[in-house]
Coordinates of C-alpha atoms and ligand atoms in Angstrom, one line a residue:
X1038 CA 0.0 0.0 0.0
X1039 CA 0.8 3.2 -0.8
X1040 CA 1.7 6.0 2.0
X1041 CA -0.7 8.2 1.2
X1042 CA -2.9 6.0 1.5
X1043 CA -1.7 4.3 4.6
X1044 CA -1.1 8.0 6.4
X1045 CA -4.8 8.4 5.9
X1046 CA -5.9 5.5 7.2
X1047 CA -3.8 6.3 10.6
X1048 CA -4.7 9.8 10.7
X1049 CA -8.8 9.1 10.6
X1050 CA -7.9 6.4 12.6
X1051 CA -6.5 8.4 15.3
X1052 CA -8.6 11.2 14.6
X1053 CA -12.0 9.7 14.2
X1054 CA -11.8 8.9 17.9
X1055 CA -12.4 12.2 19.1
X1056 CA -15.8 12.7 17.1
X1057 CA -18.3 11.6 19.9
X1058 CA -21.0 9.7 17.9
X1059 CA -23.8 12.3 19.7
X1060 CA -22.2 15.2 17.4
X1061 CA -23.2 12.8 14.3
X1062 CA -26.3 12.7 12.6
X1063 CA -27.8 9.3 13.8
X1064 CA -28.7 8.0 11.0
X1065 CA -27.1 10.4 8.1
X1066 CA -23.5 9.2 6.7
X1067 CA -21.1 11.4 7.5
X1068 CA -17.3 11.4 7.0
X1069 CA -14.8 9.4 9.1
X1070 CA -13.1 12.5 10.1
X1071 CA -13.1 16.0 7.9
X1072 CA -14.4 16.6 4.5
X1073 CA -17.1 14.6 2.4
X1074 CA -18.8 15.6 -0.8
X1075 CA -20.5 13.5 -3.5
X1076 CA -21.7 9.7 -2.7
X1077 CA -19.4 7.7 -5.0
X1078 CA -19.5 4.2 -5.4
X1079 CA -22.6 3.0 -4.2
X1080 CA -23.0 -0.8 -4.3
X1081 CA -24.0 -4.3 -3.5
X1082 CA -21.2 -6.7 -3.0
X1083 CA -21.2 -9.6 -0.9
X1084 CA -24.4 -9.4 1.2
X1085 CA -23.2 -5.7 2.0
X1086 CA -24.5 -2.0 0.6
X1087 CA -20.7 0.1 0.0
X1088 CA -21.0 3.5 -0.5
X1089 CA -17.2 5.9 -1.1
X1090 CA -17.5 9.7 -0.7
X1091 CA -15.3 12.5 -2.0
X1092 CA -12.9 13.0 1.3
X1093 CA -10.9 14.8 2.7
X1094 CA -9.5 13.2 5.8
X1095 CA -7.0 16.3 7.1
X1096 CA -9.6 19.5 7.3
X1097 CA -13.0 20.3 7.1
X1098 CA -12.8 22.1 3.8
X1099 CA -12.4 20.3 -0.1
X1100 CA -9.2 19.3 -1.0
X1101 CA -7.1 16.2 -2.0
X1102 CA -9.7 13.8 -3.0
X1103 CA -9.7 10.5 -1.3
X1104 CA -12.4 8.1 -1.7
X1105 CA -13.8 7.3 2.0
X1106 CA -15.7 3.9 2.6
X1107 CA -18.6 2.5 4.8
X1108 CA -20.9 -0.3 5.1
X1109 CA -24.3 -1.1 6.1
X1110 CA -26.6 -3.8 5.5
X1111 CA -30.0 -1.2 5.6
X1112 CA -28.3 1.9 4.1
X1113 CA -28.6 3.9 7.6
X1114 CA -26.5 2.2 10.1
X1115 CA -23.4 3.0 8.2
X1116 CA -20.0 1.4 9.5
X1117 CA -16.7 3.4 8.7
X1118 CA -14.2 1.0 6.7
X1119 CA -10.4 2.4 6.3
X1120 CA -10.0 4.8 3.0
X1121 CA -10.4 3.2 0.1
X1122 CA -7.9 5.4 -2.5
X1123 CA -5.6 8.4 -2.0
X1124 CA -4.2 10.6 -4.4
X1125 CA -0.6 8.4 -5.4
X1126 CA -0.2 8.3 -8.9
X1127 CA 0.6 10.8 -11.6
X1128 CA -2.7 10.5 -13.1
X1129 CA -4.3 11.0 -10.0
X1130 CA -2.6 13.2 -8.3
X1131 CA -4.6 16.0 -7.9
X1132 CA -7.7 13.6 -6.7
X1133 CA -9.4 10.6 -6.6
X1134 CA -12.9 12.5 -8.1
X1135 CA -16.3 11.1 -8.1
X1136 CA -17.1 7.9 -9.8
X1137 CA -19.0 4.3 -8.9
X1138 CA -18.6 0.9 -8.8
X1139 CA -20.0 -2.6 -9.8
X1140 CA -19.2 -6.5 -9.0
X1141 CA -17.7 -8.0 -11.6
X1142 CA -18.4 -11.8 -12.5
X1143 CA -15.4 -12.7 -10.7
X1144 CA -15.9 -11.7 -7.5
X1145 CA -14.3 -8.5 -7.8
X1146 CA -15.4 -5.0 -6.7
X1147 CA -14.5 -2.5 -9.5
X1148 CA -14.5 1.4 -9.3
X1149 CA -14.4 3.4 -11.8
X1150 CA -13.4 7.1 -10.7
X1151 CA -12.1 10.4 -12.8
X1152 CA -8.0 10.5 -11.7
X1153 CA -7.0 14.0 -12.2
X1154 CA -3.9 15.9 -12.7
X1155 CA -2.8 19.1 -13.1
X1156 CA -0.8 20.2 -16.2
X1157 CA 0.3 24.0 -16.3
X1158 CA -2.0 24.6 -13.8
X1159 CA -4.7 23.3 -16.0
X1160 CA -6.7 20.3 -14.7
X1161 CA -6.6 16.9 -16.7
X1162 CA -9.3 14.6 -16.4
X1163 CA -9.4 10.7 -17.3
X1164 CA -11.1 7.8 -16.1
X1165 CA -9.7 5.0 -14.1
X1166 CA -9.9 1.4 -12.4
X1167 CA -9.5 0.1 -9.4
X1168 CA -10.2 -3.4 -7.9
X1169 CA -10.3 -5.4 -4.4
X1170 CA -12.6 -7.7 -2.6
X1171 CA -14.2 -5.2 0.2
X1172 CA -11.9 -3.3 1.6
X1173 CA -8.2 -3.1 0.4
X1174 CA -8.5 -1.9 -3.6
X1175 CA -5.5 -2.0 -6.1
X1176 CA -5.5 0.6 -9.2
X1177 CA -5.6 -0.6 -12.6
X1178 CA -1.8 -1.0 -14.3
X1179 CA -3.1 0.6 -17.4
X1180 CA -4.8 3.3 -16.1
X1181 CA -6.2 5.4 -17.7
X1182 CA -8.4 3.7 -19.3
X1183 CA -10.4 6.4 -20.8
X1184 CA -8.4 9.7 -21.7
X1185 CA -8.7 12.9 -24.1
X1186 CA -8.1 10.9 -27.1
X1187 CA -11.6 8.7 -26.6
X1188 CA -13.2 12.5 -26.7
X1189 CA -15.6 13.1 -29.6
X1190 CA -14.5 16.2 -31.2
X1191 CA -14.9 19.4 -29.4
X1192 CA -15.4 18.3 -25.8
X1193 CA -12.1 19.4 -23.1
X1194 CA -9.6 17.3 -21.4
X1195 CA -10.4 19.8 -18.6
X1196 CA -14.4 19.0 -17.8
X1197 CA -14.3 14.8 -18.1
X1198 CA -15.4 13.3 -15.4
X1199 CA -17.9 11.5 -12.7
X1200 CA -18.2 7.7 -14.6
X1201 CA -21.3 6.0 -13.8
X1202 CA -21.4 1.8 -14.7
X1203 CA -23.7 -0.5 -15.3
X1204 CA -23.5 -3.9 -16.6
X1205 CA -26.2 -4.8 -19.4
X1206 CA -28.4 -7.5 -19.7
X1207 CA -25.3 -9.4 -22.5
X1208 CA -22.7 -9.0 -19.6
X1209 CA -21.2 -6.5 -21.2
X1210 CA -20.6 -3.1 -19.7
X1211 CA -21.8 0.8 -20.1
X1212 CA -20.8 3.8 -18.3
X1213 CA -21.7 8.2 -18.4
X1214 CA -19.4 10.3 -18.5
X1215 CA -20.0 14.0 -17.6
X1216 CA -18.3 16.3 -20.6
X1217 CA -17.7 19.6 -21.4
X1218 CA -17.6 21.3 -24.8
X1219 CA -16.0 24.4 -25.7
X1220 CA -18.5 26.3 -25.4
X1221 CA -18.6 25.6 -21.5
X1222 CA -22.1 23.7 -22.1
X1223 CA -22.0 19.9 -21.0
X1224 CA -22.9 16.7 -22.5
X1225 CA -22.9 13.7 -21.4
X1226 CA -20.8 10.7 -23.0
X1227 CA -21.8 6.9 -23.6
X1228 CA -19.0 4.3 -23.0
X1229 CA -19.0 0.4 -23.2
X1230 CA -16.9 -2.2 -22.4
X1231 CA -17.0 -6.1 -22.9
X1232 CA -14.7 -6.5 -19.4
X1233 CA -15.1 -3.2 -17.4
X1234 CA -11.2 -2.1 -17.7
X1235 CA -11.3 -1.7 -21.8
X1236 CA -13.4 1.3 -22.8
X1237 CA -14.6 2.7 -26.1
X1238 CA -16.7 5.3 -27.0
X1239 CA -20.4 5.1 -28.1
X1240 CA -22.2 8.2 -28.7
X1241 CA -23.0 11.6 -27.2
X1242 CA -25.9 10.4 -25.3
X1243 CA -27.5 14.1 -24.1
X1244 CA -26.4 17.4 -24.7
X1245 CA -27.0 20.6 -22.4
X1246 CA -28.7 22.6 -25.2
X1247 CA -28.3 25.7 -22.5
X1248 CA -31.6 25.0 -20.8
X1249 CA -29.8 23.6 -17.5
X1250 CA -26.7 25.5 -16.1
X1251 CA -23.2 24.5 -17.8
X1252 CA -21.5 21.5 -17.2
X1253 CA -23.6 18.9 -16.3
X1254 CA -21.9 16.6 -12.9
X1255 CA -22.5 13.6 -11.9
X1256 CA -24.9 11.6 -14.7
X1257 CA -26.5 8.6 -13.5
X1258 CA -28.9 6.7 -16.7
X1259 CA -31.6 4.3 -15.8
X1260 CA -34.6 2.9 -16.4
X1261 CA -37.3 3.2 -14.5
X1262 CA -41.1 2.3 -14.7
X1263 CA -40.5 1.5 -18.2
X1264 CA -39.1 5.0 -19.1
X1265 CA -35.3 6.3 -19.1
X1266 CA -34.2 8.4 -16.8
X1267 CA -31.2 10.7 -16.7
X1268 CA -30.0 12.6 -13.6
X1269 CA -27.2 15.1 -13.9
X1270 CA -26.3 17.7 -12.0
X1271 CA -25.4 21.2 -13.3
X1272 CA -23.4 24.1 -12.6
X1273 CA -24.1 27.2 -12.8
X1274 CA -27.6 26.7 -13.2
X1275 CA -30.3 30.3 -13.6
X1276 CA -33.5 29.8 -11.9
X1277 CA -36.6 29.5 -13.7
X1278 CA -40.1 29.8 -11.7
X1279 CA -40.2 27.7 -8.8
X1280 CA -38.7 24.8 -10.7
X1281 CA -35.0 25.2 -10.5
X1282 CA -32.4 27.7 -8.6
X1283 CA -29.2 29.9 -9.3
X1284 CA -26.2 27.7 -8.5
X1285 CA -25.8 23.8 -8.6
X1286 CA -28.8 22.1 -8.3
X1287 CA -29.7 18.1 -9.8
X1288 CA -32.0 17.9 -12.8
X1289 CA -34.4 14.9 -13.8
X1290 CA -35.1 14.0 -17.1
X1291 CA -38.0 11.3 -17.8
X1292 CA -37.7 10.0 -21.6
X1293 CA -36.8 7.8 -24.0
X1294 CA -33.3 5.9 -25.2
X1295 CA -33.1 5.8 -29.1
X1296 CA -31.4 2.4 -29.1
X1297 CA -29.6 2.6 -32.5
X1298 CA -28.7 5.7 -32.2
X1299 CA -27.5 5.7 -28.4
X1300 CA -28.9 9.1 -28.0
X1301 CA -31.6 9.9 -25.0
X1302 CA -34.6 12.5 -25.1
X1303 CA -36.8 13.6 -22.6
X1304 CA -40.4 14.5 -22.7
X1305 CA -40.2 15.8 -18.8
X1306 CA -37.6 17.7 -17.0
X1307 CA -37.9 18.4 -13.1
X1308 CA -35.3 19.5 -10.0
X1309 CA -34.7 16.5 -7.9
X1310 CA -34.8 18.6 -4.6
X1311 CA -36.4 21.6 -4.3
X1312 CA -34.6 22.3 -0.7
X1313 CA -31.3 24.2 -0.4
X1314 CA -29.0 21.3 -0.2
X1315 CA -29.1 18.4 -2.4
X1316 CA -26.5 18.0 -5.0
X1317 CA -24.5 15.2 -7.0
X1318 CA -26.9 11.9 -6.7
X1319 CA -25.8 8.6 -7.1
X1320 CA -28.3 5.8 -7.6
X1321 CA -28.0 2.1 -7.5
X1322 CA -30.8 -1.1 -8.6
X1323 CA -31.0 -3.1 -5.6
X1324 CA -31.1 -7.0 -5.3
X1325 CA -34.8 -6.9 -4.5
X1326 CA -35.4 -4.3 -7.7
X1327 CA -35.6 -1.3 -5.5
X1328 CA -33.6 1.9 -7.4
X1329 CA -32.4 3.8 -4.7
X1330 CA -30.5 7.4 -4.6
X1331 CA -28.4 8.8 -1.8
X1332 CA -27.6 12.6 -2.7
X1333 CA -24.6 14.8 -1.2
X1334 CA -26.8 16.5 1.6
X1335 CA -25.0 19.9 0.9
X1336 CA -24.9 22.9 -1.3
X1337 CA -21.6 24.0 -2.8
X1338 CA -22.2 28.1 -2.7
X1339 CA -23.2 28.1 0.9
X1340 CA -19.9 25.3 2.2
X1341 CA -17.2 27.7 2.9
X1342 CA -18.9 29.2 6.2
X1343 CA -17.0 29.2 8.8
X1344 CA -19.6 28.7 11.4
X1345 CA -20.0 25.1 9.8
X1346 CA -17.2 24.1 11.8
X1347 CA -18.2 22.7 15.2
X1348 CA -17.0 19.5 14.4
X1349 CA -14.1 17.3 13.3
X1350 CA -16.1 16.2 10.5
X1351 CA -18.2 17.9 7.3
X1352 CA -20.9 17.0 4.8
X1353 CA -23.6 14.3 5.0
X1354 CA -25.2 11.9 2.5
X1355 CA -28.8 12.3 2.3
X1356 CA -31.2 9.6 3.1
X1357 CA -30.9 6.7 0.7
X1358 CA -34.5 7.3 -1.8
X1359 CA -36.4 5.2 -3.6
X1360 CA -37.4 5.8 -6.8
X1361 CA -40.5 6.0 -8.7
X1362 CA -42.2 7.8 -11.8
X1363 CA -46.1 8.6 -10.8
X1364 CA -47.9 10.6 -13.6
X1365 CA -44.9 10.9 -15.3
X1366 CA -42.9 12.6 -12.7
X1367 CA -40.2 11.8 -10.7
X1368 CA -41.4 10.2 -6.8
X1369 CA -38.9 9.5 -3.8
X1370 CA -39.4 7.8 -0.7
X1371 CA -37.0 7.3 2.1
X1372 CA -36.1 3.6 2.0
X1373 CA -38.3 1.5 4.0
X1374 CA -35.8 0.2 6.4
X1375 CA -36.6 3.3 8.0
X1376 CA -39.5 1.6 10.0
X1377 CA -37.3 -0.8 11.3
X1378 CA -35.8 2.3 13.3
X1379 CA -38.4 3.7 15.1
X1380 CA -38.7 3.1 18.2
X1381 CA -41.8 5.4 19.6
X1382 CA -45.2 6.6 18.0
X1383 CA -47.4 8.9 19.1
X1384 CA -50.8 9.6 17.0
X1385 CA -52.8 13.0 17.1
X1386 CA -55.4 12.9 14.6
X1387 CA -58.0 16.1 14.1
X1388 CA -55.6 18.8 15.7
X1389 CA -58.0 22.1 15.2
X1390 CA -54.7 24.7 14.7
X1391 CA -55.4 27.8 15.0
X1392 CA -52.1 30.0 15.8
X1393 CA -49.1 28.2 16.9
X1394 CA -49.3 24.6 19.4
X1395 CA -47.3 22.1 20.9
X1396 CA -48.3 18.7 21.3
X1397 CA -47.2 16.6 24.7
X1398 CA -44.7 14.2 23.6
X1399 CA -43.4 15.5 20.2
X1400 CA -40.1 17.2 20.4
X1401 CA -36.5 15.7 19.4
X1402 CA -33.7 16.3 17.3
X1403 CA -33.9 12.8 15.6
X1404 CA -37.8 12.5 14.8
X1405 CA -40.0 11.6 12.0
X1406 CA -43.4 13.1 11.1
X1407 CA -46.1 12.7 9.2
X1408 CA -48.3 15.9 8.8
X1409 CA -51.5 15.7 7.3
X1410 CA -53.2 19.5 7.2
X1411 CA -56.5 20.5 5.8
X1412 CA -58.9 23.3 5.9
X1413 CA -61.2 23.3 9.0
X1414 CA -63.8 24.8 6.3
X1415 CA -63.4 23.2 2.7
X1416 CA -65.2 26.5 1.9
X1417 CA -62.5 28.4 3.4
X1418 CA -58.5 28.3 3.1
X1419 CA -56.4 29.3 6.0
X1420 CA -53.5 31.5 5.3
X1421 CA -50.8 29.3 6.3
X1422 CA -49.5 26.8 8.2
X1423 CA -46.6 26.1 9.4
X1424 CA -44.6 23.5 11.3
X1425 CA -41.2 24.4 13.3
X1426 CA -38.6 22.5 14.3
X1427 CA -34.8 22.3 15.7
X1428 CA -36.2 25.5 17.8
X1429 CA -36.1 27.2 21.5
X1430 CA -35.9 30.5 22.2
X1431 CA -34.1 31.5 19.4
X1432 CA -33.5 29.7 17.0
X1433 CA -35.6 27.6 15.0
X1434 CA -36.4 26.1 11.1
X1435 CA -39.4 25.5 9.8
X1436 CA -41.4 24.3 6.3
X1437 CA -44.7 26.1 5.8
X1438 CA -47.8 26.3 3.6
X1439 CA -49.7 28.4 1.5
X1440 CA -52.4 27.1 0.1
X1441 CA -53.5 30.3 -1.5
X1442 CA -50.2 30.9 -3.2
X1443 CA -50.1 27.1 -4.0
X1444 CA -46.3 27.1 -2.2
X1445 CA -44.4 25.7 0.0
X1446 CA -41.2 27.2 1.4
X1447 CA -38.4 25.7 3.8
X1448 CA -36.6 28.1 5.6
X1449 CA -33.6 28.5 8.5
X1450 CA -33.3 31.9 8.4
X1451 CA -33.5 31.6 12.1
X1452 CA -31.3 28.5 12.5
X1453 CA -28.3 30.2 13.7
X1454 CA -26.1 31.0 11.0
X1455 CA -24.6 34.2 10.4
X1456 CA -23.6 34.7 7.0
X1457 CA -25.8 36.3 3.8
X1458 CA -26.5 32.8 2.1
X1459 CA -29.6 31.2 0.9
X1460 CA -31.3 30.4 4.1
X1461 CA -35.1 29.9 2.3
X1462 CA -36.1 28.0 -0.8
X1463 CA -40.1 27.7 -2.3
X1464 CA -41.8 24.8 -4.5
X1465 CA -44.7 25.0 -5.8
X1466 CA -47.8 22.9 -4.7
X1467 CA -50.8 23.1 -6.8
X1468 CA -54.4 21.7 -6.8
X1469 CA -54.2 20.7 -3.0
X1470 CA -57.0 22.4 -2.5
X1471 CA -55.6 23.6 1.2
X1472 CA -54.8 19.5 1.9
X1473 CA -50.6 18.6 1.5
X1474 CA -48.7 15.8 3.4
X1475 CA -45.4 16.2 4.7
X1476 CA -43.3 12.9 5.9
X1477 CA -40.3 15.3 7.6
X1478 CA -37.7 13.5 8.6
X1479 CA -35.2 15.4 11.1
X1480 CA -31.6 13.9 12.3
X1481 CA -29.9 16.6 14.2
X1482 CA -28.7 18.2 11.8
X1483 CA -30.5 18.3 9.2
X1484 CA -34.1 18.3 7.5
X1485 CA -35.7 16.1 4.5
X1486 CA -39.8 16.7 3.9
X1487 CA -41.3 14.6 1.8
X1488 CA -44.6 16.6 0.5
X1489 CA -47.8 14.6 -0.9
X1490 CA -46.1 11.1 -1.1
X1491 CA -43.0 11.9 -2.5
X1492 CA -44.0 14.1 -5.1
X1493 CA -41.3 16.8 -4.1
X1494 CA -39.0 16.7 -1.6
X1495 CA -37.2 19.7 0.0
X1496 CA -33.7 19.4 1.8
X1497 CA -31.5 21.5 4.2
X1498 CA -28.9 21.3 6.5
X1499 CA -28.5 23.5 9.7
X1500 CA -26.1 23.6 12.3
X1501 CA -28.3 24.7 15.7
X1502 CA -27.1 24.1 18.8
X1503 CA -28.7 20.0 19.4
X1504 CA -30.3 21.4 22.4
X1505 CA -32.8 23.5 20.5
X1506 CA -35.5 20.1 19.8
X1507 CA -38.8 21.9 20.4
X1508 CA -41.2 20.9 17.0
X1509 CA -44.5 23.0 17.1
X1510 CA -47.1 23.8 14.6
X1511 CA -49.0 26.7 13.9
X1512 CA -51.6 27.9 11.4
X1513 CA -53.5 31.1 10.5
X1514 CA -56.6 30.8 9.5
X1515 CA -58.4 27.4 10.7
X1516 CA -56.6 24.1 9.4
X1517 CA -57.4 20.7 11.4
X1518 CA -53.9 18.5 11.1
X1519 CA -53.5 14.3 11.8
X1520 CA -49.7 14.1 13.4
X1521 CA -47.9 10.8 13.3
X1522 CA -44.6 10.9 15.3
X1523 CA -41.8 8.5 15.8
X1524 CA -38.6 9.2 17.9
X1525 CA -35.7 7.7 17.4
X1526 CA -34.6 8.3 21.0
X1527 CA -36.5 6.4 23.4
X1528 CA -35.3 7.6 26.4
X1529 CA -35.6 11.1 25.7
X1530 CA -39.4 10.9 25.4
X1531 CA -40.0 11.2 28.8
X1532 CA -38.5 14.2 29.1
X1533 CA -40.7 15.8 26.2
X1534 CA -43.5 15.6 28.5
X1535 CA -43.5 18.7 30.0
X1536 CA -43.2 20.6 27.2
X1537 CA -45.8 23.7 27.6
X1538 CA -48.2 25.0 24.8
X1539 CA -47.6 28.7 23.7
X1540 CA -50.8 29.8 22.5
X1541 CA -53.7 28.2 20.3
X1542 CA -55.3 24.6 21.2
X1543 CA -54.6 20.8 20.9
X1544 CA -57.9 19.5 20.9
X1545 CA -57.4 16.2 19.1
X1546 CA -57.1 13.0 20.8
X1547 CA -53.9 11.0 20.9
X1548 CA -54.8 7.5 19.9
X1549 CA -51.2 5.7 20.5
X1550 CA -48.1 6.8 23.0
X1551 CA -44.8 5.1 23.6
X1552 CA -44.5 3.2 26.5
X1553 CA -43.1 4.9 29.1
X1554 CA -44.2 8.1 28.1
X1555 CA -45.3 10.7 30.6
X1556 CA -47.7 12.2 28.9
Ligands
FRU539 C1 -19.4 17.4 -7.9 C2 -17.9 17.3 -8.2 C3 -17.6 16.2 -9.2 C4 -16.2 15.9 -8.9 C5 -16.1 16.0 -7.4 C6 -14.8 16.5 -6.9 O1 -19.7 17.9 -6.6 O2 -17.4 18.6 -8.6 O3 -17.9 16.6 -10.5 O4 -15.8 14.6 -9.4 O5 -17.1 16.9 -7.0 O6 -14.7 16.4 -5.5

């Protein structure tokens, strides 16, 4: 082994030590020790789920990519393995960027990752191999295997990166490539290969026609419910209504795969996440036929703050999705293995709201919800309603509704940070006729609502001080709401039961309470 790679693996070693697991999201994959961006990698090999990150072990800030590694057999209790690559070849040494991996017919565990150097203080991107049984993974000899010259005309050496595989039904082999042309606009490339380390160009199988940002990140290409599906993610996006935001942001598009001519259009284009951080998904087809995605839980324009750092580590997967297409639209759920982790429900169902209420019992930093709200009057709207969350005194973060606008909007304006960056973002929500579901799931530090079933889902990250777990609700106008409520901290549920109500009434009746719950 290489030292760079083996003075990484005794430095998080060392280091990973001092990160008490109660400053770690519970249930949220976070880094060893310092820096993680995109999920890379994400695989089933050998009864286990793998995912790799873009790390960082030495700060809490992007630089000298390493590919981190954990384990889990339900995608949420996550098990740190040593670093999988450093940065110790020529080809790679400027970083071990994004890429994936696959289980090759022989046993092995392949990755497939952009290596990139710098040349004149230019950055040079090809694709590599590398290949192990687990843990311990050995690079390619030939590497690179894909490099400027398998280009099509026009695209840089500079912008070439973020491989996605797949193995077809023959055996044989097919990645994406994220491209770039001149023009900064990206594309993304088809590749196949017969044995996963010999590559050869197809086709250009999408090109950014200007319509989504510049160079297009991180492609995945699927099928799903019959239709194809390509996710990329790209920079430098301009907003357009409520549909998509300035900066990076992750685009769906639901179409169709020209098979001769190895080109894919879309008849549907949509943002993954309409939160503020969600960026650079990966996806991967389950043994059981489940296609699930895990997104970098971040947002590149609002990273370098240098509140953020309260803790040896930075950056957080999101929670592994599964994937649907309803009414020809994109659908996530979080993965069901969820349910196996709750550990306490408490029901309220026909909650008359009516300015802002606790209820007895629901508070926590590491909850689930399920809101159901609905117009006391069917004749008559309310306002708004809103439910809050990671809050005390002063601070708090909350997603709220307005049926008359037809929006919803998630906002930590009030979560505690101090710098001038997108603290609120707004999706539209039309034809509820006053009635939306949210399924909000909340692990310390962050927040993932799932509105009406998975039809859009808004992310965000905040950093408020743990102790701040008060969740209330409030409305103006008359709205009745059902609340399911899970904990995932037994023991801090009796504790919750004091918790006094500001103003407005709970009426409803609580049909179900943990045991042990003083309530
Ligand atoms: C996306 C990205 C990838 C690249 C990686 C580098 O967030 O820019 O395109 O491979 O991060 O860390």
């Amino acid at each position: 082994m290489k030292r760079s790679l083996l003075r990484a693996r005794e430095y998080e070693n060392e280091l990973s030590r001092k990160i008490p697991e109660e400053e770690r999201p519970v249930f949220h994959l976070t880094p060893c020790v310092g820096w993680m961006n995109d999920p890379n990698g994400f695989s089933y090999y050998k009864g286990e789920y793998h995912l790799f990150y873009q790390y960082n072990p030495y700060d809490t800030a992007w630089d000298s990519m390493h590919w981190g590694h954990a384990v889990s057999r339900d995608m949420l209790h996550w098990r740190h393995l040593p670093a999988a690559m450093a940065p110790d070849h020529l080809y790679d040494s400027f970083g071990v960027f994004s890429g994936s991996a696959i289980e090759t017919p022989d046993g092995k565990h392949l990755l497939m990752y952009t290596g990139v150097r710098k040349e004149n203080g230019a950055a040079i991107q090809t694709q590599c191999i590398a290949h192990g049984r687990g843990q311990n993974y050995r690079k390619y000899s030939l590497n690179p295997v894909l490099d400027e010259r398998d280009l099509p005309e026009g695209m840089t050496r500079n912008n070439f990166r973020d491989p996605k595989i797949w193995q077809e039904a023959d055996g044989s082999y097919r990645c994406v490539i994220g491209a770039c042309r001149e023009n900064r606009l990206g594309s993304i490339l088809l590749y196949s290969s017969a044995d996963g380390y010999r590559w050869h160009f197809e086709s250009v199988l999408a090109e950014n026609d200007g319509s989504f940002g510049r160079m297009w990140e991180c492609p995945d290409f699927f099928e799903l419910d019959g239709k194809a599906v390509l996710l990329v993610s790209p920079q430098d996006m301009l907003p357009k209504g409520h549909e998509y935001h300035s900066g990076n942001g992750t685009v769906c598009m639901i179409g169709e795969l020209d098979a001769e001519r190895r080109h894919f259009s879309y008849t549907h284009d949509q943002a993954v996440d309409y939160g503020i951080d969600f960026y650079a998904p990966t996806t991967q087809l389950l043994p059981d036929g489940r296609r699930v995605m895990i997104g970098w839980m971040q947002n590149w324009d609002t990273v370098p703050l240098p509140d953020r750092v309260e803790h040896l580590w930075f950056g957080q997967m999101s929670i592994p999705r599964e994937l649907s297409i309803r009414d020809g639209r994109l659908v996530q759920k979080p993965v069901r293995e969820l349910e196996a982790f709750r550990k306490n429900r408490m029901e309220y169902r026909g909650i008359d709201v009516n300015g802002e209420i606790t209820l007895p019992g629901i508070r926590g930093r590491c909850a689930e919800l399920f809101v159901t709200i609905r117009p006391a009057d069917p004749e008559k709207l309310f306002q708004k309603f809103t439910l809050f969350f990671a809050k005390n005194e002063n601070y708090w973060t909350s997603i709220s509704f307005r049926p008359y606008e037809s929006t919803v909007k998630i906002d930590r304006k009030f979560s505690g940070m101090r710098r001038a960056v997108i603290h609120q973002r707004r999706c539209l929500m039309e034809g509820t006729g006053g009635e939306l579901s949210m399924h909000v799931i909340i692990d310390r530090y962050s927040v993932e609502a799932f509105l009406n079933d998975g039809e859009k889902v808004m992310t965000a990250t905040f950093f408020t001080d743990p102790a701040a777990d008060g969740i209330s609700f409030s409305a103006s106008g008359d709205a009745v709401m059902d609340v399911v409520f899970y904990d995932f901290f037994l023991n801090d549920i009796g504790a919750s039961a004091s918790r006094r109500t500001r103003s407005g009434a709970a009426r409803g009746r609580k049909t179900e309470t943990a045991a042990g719950a003083e309530l």
